[in-house]
Every structure is written in C-alpha cells, then in structure tokens.
PDB file of C-alpha atoms in Angstrom:
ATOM      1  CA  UNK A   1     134.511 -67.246 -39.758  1.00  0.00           C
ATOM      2  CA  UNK A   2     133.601 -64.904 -37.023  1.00  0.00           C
ATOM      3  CA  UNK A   3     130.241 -63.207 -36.869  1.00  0.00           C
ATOM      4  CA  UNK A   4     128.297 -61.367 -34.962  1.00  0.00           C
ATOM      5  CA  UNK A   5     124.263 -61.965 -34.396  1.00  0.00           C
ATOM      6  CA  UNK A   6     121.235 -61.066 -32.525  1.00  0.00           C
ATOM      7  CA  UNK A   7     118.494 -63.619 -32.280  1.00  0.00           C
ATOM      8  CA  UNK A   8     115.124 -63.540 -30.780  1.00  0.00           C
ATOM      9  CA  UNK A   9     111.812 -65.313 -30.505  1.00  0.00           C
ATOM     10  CA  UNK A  10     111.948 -68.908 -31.154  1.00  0.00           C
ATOM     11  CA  UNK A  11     115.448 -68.833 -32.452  1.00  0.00           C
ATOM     12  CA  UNK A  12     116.390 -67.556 -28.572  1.00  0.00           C
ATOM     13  CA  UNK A  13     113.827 -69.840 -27.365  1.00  0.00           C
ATOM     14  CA  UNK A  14     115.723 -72.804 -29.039  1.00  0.00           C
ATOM     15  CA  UNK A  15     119.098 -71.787 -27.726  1.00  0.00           C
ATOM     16  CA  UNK A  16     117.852 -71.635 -24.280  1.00  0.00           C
ATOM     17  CA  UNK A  17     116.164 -74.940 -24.623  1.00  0.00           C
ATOM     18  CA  UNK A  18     119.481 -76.598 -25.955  1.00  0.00           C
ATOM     19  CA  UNK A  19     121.732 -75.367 -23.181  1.00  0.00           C
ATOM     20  CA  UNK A  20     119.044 -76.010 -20.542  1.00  0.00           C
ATOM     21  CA  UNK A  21     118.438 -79.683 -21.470  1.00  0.00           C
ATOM     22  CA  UNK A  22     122.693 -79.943 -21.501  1.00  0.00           C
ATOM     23  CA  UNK A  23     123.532 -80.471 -24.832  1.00  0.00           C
ATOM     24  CA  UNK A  24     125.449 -77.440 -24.915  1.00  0.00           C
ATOM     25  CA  UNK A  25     127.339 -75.181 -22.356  1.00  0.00           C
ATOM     26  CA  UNK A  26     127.662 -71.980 -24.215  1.00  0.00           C
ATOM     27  CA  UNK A  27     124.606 -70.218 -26.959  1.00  0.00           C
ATOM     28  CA  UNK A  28     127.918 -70.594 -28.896  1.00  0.00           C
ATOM     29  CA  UNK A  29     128.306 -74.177 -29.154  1.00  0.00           C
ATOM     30  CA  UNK A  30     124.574 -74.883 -29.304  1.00  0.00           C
ATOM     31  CA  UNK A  31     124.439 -73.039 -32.659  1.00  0.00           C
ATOM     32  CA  UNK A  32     127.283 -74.510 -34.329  1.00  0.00           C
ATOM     33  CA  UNK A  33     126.214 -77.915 -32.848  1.00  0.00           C
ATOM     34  CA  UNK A  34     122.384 -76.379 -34.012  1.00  0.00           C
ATOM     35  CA  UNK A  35     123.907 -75.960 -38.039  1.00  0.00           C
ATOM     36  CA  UNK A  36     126.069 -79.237 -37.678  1.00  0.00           C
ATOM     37  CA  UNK A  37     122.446 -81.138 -37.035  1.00  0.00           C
ATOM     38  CA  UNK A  38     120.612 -79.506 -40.023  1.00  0.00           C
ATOM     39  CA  UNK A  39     124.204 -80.479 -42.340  1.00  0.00           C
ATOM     40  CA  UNK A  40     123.646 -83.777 -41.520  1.00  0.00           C
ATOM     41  CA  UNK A  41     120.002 -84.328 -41.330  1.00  0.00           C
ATOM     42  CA  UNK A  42     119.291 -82.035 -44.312  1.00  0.00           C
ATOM     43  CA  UNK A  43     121.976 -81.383 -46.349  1.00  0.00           C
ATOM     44  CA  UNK A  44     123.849 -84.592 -45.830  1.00  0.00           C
ATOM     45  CA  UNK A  45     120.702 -86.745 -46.399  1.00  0.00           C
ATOM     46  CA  UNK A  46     119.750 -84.699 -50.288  1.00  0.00           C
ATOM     47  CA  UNK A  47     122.939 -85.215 -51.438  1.00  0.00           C
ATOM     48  CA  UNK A  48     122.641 -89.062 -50.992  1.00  0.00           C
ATOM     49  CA  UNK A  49     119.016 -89.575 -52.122  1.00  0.00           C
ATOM     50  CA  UNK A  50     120.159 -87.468 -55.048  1.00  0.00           C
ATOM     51  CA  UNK A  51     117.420 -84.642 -54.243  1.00  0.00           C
ATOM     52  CA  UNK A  52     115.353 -83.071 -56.636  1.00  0.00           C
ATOM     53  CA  UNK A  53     113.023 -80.134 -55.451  1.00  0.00           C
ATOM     54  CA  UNK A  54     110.055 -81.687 -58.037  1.00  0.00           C
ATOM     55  CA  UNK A  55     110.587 -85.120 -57.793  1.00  0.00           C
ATOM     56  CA  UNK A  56     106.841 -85.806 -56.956  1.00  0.00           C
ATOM     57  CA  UNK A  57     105.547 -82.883 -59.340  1.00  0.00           C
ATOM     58  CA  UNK A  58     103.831 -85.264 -62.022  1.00  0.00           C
ATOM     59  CA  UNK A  59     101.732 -86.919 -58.925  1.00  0.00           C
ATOM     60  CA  UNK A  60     100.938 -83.090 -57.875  1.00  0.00           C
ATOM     61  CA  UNK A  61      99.507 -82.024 -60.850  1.00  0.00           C
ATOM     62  CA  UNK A  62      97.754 -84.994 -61.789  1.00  0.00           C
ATOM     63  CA  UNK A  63      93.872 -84.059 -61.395  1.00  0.00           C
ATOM     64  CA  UNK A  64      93.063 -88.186 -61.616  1.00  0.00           C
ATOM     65  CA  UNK A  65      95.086 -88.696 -58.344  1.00  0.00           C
ATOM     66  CA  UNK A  66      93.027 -85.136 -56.851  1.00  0.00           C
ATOM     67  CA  UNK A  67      89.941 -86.874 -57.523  1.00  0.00           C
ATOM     68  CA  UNK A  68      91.007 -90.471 -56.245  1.00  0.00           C
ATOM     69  CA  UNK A  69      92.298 -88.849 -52.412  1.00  0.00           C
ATOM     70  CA  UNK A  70      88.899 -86.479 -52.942  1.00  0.00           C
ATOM     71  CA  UNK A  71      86.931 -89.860 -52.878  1.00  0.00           C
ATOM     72  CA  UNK A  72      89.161 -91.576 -50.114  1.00  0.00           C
ATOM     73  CA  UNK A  73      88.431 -88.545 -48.103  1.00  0.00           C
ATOM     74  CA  UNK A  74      84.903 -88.480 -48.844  1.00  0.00           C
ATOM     75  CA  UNK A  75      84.550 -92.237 -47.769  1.00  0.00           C
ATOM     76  CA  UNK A  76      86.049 -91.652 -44.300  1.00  0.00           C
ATOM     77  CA  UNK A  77      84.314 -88.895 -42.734  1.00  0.00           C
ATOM     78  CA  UNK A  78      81.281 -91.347 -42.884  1.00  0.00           C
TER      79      UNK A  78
END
C-alpha cells in the first residue's frame, strides 16, 4: 500500500520526537514502526483478553457503587 499524507501538530511533533531519540531514521519508518506499536499494544492485546467495549457497563450504571466512591471521596478530602 502506498499513500500519500500530510501531518501536523502533535502527529509531526511525534515523528520528530521518534527519529530524534533514534528509533527511527526516516518519518517513514517511524510511522510504520508508530502503527506496528499500537497493533501490538492495542489491537494485539483485545483480541487476547477477548475485548468487549462494555465489559464494565453494569458497574457504570450502578447508582449503589456512585454513592459508595461518593462517600470514599467524601471521607478523604478530610
């Protein structure tokens, strides 16, 4: 796949900063090296904890658990 892109802000920023610390020679390599490092931290890592985007969604919405950290937080700023 070829393409053909124009970053900016942070995105540049980032691409500087990986070339400059010498993990890449080229803005080339230090994207594909940049995607390769979210596959396997992100990607990668979903597919083997079997991911689920709502897998917490029943503590979310549970107004007893609101009230329990509301209390916690409460407590501490004592």
């Amino acid at each position: 796949m070829d393409i053909h892109a124009k970053f900016r802000g942070e995105v540049a920023e980032t691409i500087d900063e990986i070339i400059k610390r010498g993990r890449a020679s080229t803005k080339t390599e230090a994207i594909r090296l940049a995607i390769l490092d979210y596959r396997h931290h992100h990607i990668e890592n979903e597919e083997e904890r079997g991911f689920a985007p709502y897998v917490n969604r029943d503590i979310w919405e549970d107004k007893k658990e609101d009230k329990t950290w509301l209390k916690y937080l409460k407590g501490r700023k004592k």
